[in-house]
mmCIF file of C-alpha atoms and ligand atoms in Angstrom:
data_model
loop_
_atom_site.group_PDB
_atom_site.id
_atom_site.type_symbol
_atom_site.label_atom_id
_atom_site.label_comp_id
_atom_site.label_asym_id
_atom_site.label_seq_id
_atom_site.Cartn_x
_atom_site.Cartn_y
_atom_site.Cartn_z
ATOM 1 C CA UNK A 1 -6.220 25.759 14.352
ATOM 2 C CA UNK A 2 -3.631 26.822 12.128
ATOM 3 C CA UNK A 3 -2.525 23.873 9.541
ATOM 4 C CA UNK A 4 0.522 24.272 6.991
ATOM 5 C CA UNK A 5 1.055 22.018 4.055
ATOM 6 C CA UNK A 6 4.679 21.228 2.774
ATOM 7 C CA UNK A 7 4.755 19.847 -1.148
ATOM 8 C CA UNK A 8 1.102 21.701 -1.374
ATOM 9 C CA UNK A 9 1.834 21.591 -5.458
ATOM 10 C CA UNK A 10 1.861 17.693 -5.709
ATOM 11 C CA UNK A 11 -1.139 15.511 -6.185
ATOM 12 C CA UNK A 12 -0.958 14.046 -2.231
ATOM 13 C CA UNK A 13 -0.438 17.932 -1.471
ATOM 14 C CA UNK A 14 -3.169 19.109 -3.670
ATOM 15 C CA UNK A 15 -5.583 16.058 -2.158
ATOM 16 C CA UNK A 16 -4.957 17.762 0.978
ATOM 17 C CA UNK A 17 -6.002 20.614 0.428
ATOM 18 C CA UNK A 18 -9.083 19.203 -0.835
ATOM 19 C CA UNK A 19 -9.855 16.967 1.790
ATOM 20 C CA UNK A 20 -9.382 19.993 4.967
ATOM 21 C CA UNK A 21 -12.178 22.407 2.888
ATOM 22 C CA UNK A 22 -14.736 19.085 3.243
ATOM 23 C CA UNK A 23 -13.903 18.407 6.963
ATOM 24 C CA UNK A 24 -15.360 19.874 9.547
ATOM 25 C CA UNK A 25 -11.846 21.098 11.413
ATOM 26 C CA UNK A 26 -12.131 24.647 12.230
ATOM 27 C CA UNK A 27 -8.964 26.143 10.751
ATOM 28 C CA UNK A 28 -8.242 29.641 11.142
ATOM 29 C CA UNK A 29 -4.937 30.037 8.901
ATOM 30 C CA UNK A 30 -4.120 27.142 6.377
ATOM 31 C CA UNK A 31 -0.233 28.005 4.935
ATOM 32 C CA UNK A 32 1.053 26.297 1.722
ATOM 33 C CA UNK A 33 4.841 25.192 1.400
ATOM 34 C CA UNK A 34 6.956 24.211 -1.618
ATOM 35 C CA UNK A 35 10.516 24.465 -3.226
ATOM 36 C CA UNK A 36 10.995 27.748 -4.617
ATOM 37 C CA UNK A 37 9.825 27.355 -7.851
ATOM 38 C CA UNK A 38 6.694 27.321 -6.975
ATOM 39 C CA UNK A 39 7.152 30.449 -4.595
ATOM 40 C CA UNK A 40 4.291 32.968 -5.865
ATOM 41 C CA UNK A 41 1.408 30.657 -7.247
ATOM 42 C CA UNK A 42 -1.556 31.039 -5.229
ATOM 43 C CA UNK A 43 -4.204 28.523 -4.804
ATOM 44 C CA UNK A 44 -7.393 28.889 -3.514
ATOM 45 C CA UNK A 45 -8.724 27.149 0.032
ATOM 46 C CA UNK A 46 -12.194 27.875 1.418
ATOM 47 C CA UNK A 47 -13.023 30.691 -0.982
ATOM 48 C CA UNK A 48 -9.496 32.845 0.022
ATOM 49 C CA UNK A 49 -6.128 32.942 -2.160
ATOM 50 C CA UNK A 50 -3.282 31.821 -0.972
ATOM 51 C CA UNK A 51 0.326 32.329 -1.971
ATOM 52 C CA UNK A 52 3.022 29.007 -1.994
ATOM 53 C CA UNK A 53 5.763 30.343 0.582
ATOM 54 C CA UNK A 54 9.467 28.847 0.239
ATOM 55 C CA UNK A 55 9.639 25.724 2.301
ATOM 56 C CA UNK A 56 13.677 26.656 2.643
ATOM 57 C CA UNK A 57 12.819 29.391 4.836
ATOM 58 C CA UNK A 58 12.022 27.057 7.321
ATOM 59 C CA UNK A 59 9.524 29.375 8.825
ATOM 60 C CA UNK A 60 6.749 27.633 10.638
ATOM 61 C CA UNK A 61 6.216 29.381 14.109
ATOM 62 C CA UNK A 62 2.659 29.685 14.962
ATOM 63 C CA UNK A 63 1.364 26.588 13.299
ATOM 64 C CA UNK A 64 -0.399 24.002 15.099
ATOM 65 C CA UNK A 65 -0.181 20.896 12.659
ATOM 66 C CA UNK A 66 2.486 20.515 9.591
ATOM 67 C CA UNK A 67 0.680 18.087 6.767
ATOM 68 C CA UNK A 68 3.552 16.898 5.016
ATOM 69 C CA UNK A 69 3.683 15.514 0.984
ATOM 70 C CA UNK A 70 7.168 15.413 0.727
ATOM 71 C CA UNK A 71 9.739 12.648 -0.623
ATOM 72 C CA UNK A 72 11.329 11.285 2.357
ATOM 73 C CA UNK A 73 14.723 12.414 2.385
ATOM 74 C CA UNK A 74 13.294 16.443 1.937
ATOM 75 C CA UNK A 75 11.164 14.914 5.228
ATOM 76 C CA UNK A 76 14.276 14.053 6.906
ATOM 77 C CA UNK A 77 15.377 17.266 6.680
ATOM 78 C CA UNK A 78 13.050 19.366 7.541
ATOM 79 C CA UNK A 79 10.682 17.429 10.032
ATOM 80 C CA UNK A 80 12.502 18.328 13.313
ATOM 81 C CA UNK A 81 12.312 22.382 12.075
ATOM 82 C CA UNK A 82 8.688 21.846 12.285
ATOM 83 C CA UNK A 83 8.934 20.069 15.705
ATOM 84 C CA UNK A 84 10.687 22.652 17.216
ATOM 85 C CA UNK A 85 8.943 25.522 15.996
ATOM 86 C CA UNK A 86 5.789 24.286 17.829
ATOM 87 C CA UNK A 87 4.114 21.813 15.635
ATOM 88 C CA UNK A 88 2.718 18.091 15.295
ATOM 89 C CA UNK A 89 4.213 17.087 12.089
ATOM 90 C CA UNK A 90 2.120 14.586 10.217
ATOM 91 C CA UNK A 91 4.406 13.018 7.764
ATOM 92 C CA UNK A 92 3.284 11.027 4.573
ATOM 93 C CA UNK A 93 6.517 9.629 3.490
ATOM 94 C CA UNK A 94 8.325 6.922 5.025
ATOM 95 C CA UNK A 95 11.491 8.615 6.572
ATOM 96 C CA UNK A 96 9.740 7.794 10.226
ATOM 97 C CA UNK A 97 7.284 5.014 9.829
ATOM 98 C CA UNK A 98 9.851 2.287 11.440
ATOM 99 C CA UNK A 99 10.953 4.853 14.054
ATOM 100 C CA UNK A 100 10.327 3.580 17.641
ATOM 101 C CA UNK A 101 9.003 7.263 18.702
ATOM 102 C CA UNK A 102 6.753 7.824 15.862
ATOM 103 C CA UNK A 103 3.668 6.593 16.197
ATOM 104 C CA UNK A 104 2.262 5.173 12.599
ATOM 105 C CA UNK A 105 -1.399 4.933 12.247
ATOM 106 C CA UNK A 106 -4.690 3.870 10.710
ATOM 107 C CA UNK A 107 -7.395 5.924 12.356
ATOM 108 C CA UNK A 108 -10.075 3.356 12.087
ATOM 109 C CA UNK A 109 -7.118 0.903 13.198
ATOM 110 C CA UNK A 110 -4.727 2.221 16.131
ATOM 111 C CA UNK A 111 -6.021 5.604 16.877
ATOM 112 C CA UNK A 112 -4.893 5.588 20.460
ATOM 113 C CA UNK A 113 -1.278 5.763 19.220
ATOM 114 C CA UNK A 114 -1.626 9.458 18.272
ATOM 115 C CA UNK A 115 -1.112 10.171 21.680
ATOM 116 C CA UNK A 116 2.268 8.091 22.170
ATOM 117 C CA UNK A 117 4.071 10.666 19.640
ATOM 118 C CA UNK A 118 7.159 13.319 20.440
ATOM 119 C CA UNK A 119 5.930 15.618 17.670
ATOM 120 C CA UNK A 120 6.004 13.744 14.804
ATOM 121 C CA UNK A 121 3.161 11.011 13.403
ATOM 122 C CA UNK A 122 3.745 8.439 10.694
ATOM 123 C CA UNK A 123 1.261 7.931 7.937
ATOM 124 C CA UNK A 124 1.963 4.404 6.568
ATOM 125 C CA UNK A 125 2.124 3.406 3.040
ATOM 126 C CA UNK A 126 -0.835 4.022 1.068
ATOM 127 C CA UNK A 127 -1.397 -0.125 0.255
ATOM 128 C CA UNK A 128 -0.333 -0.992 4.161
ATOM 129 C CA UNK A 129 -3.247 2.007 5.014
ATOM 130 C CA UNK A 130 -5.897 0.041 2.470
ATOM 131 C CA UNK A 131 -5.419 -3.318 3.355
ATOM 132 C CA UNK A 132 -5.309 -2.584 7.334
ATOM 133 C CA UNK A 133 -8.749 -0.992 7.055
ATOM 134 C CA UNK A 134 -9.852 -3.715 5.103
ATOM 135 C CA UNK A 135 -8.890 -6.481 7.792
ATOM 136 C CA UNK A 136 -9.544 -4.149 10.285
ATOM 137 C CA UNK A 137 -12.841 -6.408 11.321
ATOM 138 C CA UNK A 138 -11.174 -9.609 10.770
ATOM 139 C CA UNK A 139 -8.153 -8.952 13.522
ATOM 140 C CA UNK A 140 -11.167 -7.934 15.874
ATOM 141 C CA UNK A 141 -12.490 -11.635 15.708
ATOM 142 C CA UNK A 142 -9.475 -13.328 16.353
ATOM 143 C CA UNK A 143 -5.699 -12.057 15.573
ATOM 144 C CA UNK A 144 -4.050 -12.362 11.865
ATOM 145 C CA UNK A 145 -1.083 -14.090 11.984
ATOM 146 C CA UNK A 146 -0.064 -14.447 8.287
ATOM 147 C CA UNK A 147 -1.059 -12.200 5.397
ATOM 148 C CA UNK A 148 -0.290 -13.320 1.689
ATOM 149 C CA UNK A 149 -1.671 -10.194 -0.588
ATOM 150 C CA UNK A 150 -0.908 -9.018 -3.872
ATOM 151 C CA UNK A 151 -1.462 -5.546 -5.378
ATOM 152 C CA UNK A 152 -2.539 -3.802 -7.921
ATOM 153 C CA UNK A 153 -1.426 -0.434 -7.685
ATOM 154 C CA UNK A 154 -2.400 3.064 -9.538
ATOM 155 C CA UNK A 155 -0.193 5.056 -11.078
ATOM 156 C CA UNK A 156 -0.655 7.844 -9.006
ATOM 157 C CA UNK A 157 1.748 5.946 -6.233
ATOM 158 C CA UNK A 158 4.077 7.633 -8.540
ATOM 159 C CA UNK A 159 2.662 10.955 -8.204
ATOM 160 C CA UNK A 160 1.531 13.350 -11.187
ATOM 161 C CA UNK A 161 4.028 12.437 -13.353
ATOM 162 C CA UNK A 162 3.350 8.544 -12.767
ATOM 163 C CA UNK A 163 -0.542 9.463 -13.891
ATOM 164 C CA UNK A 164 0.296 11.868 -17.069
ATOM 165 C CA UNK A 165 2.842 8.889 -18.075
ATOM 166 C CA UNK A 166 -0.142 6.640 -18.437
ATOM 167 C CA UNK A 167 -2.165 9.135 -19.931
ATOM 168 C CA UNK A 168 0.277 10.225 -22.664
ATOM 169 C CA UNK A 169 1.358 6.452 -23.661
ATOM 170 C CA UNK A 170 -2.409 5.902 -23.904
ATOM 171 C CA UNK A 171 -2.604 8.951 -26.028
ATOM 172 C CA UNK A 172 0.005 7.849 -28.043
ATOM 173 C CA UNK A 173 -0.393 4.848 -28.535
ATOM 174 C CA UNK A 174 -3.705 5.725 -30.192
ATOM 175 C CA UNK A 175 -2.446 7.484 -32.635
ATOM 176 C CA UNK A 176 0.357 4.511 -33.752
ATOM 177 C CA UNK A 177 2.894 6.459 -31.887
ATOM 178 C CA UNK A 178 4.979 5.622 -28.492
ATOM 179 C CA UNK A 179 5.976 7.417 -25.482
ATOM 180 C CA UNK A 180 8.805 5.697 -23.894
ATOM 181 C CA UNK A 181 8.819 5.266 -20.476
ATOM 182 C CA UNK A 182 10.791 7.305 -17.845
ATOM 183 C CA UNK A 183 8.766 7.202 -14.615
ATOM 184 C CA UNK A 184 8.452 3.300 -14.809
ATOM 185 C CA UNK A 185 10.893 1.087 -16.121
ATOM 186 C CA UNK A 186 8.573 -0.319 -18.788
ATOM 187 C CA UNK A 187 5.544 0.560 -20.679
ATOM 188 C CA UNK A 188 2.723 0.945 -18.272
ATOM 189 C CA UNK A 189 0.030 1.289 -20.537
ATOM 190 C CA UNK A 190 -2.066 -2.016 -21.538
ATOM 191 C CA UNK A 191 0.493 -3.680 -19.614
ATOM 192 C CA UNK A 192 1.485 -4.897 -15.871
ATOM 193 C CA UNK A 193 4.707 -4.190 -14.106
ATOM 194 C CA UNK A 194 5.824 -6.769 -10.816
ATOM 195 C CA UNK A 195 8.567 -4.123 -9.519
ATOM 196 C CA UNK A 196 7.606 -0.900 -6.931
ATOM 197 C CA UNK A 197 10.465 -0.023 -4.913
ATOM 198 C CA UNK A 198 14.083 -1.606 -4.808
ATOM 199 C CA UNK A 199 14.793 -4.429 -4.445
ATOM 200 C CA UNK A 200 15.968 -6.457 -0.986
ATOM 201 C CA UNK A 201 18.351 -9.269 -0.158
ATOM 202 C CA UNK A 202 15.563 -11.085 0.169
ATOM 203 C CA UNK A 203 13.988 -10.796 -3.321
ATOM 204 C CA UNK A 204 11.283 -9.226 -2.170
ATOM 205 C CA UNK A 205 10.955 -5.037 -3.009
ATOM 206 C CA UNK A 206 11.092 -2.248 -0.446
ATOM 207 C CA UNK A 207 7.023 -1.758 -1.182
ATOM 208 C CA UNK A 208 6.453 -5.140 -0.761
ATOM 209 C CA UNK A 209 8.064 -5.456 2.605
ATOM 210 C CA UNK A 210 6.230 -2.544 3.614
ATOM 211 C CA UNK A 211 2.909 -4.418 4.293
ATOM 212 C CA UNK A 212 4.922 -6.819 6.603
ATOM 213 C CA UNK A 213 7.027 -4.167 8.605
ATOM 214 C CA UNK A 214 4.046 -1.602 8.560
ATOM 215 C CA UNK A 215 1.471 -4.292 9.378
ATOM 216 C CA UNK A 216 3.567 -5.373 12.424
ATOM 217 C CA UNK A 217 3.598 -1.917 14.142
ATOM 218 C CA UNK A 218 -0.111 -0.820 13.478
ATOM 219 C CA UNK A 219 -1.806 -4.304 14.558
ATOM 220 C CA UNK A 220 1.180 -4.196 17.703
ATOM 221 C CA UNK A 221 1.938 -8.023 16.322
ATOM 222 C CA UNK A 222 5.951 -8.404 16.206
ATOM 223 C CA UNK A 223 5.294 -12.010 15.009
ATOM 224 C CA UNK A 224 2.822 -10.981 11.696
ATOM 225 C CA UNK A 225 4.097 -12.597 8.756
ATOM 226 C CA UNK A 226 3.577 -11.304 5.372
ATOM 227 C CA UNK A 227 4.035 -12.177 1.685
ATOM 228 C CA UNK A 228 3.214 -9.530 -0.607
ATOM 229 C CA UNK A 229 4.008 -9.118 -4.205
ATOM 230 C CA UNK A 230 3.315 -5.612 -5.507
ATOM 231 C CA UNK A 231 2.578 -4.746 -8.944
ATOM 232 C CA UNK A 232 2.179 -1.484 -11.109
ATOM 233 C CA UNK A 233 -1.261 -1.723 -13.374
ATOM 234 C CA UNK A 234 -2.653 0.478 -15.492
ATOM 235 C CA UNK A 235 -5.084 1.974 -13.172
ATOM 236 C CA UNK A 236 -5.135 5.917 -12.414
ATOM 237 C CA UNK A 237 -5.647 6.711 -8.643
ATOM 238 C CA UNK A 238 -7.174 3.688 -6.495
ATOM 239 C CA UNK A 239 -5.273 0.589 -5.400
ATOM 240 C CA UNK A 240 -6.400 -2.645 -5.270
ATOM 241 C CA UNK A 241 -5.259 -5.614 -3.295
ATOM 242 C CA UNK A 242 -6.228 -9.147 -3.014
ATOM 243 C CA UNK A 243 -5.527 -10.944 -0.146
ATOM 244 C CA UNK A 244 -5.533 -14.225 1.763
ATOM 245 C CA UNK A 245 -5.188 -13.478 5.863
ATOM 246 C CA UNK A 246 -4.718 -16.683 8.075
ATOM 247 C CA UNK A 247 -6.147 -16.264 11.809
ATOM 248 C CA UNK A 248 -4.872 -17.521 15.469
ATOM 249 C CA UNK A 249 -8.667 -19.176 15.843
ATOM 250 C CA UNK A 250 -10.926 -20.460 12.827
ATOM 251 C CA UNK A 251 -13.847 -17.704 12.667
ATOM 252 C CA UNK A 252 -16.956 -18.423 10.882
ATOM 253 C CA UNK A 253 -17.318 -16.446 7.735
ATOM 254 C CA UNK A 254 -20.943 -14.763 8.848
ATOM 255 C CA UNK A 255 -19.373 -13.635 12.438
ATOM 256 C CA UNK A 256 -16.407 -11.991 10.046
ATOM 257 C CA UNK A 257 -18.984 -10.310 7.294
ATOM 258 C CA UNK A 258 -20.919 -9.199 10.839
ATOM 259 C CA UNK A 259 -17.264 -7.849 11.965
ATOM 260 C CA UNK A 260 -16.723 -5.926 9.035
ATOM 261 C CA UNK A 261 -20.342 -4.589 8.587
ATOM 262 C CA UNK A 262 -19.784 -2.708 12.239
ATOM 263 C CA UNK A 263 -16.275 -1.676 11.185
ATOM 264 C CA UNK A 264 -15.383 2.130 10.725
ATOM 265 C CA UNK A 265 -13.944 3.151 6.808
ATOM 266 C CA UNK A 266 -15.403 0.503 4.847
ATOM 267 C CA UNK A 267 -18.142 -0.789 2.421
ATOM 268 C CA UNK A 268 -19.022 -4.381 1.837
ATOM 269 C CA UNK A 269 -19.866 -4.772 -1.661
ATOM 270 C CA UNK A 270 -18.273 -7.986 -3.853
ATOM 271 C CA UNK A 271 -16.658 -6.528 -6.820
ATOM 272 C CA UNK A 272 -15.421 -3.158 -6.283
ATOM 273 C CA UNK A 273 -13.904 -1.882 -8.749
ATOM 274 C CA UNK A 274 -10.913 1.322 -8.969
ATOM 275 C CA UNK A 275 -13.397 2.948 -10.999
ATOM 276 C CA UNK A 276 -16.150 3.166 -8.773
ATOM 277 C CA UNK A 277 -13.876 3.573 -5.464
ATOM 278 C CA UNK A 278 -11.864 6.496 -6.536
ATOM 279 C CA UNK A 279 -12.193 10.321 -5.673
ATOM 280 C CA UNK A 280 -14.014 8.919 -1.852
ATOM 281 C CA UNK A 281 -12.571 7.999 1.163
ATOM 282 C CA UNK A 282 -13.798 4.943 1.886
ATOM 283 C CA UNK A 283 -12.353 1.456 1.480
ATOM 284 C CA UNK A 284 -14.786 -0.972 -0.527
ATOM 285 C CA UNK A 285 -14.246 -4.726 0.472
ATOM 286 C CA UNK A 286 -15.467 -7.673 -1.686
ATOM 287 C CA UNK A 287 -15.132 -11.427 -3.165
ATOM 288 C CA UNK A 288 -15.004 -12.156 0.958
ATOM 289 C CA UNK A 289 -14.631 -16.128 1.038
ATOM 290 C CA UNK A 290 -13.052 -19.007 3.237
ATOM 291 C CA UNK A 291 -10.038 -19.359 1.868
ATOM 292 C CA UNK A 292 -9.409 -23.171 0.424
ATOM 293 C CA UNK A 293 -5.919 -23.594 1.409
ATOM 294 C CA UNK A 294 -5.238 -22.339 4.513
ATOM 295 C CA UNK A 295 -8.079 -23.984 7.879
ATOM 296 C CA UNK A 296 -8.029 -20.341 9.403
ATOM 297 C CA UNK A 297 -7.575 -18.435 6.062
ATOM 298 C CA UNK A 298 -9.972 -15.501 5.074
ATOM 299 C CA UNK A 299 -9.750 -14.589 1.473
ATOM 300 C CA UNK A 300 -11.138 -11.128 0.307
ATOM 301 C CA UNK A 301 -10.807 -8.559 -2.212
ATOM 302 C CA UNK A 302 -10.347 -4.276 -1.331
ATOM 303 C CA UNK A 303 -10.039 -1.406 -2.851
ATOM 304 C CA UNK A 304 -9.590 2.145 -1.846
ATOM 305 C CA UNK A 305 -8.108 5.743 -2.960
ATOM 306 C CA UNK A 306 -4.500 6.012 -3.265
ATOM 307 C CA UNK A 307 -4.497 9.502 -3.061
ATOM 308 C CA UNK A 308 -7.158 10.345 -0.733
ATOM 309 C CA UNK A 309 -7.723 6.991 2.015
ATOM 310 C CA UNK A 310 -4.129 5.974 1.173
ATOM 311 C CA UNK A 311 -2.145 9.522 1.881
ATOM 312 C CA UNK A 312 -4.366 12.728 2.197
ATOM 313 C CA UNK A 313 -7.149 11.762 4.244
ATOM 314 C CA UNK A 314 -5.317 9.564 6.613
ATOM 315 C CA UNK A 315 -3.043 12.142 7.753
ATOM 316 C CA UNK A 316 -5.750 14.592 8.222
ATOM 317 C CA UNK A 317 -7.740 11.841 10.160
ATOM 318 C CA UNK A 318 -5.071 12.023 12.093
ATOM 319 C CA UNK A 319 -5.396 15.440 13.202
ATOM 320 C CA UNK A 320 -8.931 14.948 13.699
ATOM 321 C CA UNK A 321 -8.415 12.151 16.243
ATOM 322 C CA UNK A 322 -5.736 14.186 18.210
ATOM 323 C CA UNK A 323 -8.451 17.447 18.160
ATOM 324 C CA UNK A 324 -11.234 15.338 19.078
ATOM 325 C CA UNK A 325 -9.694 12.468 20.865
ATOM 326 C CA UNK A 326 -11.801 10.013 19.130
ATOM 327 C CA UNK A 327 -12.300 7.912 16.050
ATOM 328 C CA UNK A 328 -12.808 9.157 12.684
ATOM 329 C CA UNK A 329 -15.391 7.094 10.275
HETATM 330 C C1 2RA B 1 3.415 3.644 -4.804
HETATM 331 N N1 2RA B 1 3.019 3.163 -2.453
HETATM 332 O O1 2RA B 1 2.254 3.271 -4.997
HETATM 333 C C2 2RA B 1 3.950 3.761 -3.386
HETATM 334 C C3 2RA B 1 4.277 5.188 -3.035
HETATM 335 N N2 2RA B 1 3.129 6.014 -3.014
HETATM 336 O O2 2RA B 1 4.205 3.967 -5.703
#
């Protein structure tokens, strides 16, 4: 198959790239995309150089599947270019996810809505991805109908520049000196931020109603309610989320741990940690407990990749479902 990768330079992009040489998809032609500054670099992918071409050309005949790493309003404006020149486009911003003719999808969750799409396929928000794998075994006992969660997200949600921000204020701060910050809106380092996103009417932040809207079209559950509150640590490349997921029917927490241990994508272990989970694909789920609050609550604890699980892999999963027709581990 021939793959192309639009925003190839940025970390998601990059990931990508990464994550198609382990795979086992036979690709006969992989093509890199970006703006034209970065026409001319090369990169190399499975031992052969290849050169960036100028995503403004707009010239994508011949390729089967379009990976894209783009912001969403540069998605917007190219995606239907890619549609018509032949391809599936695979997009991993949010311009589509809440379209009703996009399918948006969790492999190890909704695979069979790959097939429902009219050339282009969601990939949902890397937290929404984490957390649906994560309950993933729970839903399969007996439906969630409330989520409460909070995050704990990396730095690398805000691409390379979100991770060298950390890095430098770290640096500097080390020497008695401070970087100021200009990717977040306050310090990152040593410190927490409760803002990702704009905010809503509501009070609540465009990220944080992701989980909610996101959840509801994956699980095909109009009536999920969600409360999420999502917050900025100072954490490189895995997210973390902790939350509290309320069930139709009480389920007994062995028959859930049972659930989970036979569910594609994840690892049981209690107290994973961003450390230990990053640079793999998997999503590590821990501190599992009836929650104390709530009759049909399940409290638990996940982690998982931001960059791989939560954008890269996903989307290339993706592919790998639609080639193969089946599930992905
Ligand atoms: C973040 N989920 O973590 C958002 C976008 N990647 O910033």
């Amino acid at each position: 198959m021939k793959i192309g990768i639009l925003g190839c330079t940025g970390a998601v992009g990059q990931q990508m790239m990464r994550v198609l040489e382990e795979r086992k998809l036979d690709i006969e032609e992989l093509r890199l995309f970006a703006s034209e500054r970065s026409v001319g670099k090369t990169f190399e992918f499975n031992g052969k150089i290849i050169e960036v071409e100028n995503m403004t050309n707009k010239n994508f005949d011949g390729l089967d599947y379009v990976l894209g790493a783009l912001e969403a309003d540069l998605s917007k404006e190219i995606a239907q270019v890619v549609v018509d020149a032949g391809a599936v486009y695979i997009d991993n911003s949010s311009a589509f996810r809440m379209n009703e003719n996009v399918p948006l999808v969790v492999p190890e969750v909704n695979p069979e809505d790959c097939f429902k799409h009219s050339g282009i396929i969601a990939n949902p928000n890397c937290s929404t991805i984490i957390s649906m794998v994560a309950m993933n075994g729970i839903n399969k006992c007996s439906k969630i109908e409330k989520i409460i969660a909070s995050t704990y997200q990396a730095v690398s949600g805000a691409g390379v520049k979100g991770m060298q921000e950390l890095n430098a204020q770290i640096r500097a701060l080390a020497q008695g000196q401070v970087v100021l910050p200009e990717v977040f809106t306050k310090q990152i380092a040593y410190n927490c931020i409760p803002q990702i996103g704009s905010y809503d009417k509501n009070g609540y932040t465009s990220e944080e109603m992701k989980m909610q809207n996101e959840g509801r079209k994956i699980l095909h559950n109009d009536k999920l309610l969600v409360n999420c509150t999502c917050v900025r640590v100072p954490v490189i490349r895995s997210h973390s989320i902790s939350i509290t997921c309320i069930t139709e029917e009480k389920v007994e927490l062995e028959q859930i741990k049972k659930s989970l241990q036979e569910t594609k994508g994840i690892v049981l272990e209690n107290e994973p940690t961003p450390l230990e989970v990053s640079n793999q694909d998997l999503v590590y789920v821990g501190r599992l407990r009836n929650d104390l609050v709530f009759e049909n609550g399940i409290s638990l604890w996940c982690v998982g990749d931001q960059i791989r699980k939560g954008a890269a892999t996903n989307a290339i999963q993706i592919i790998e479902v639609l080639e193969s027709g089946i599930q992905t581990d």
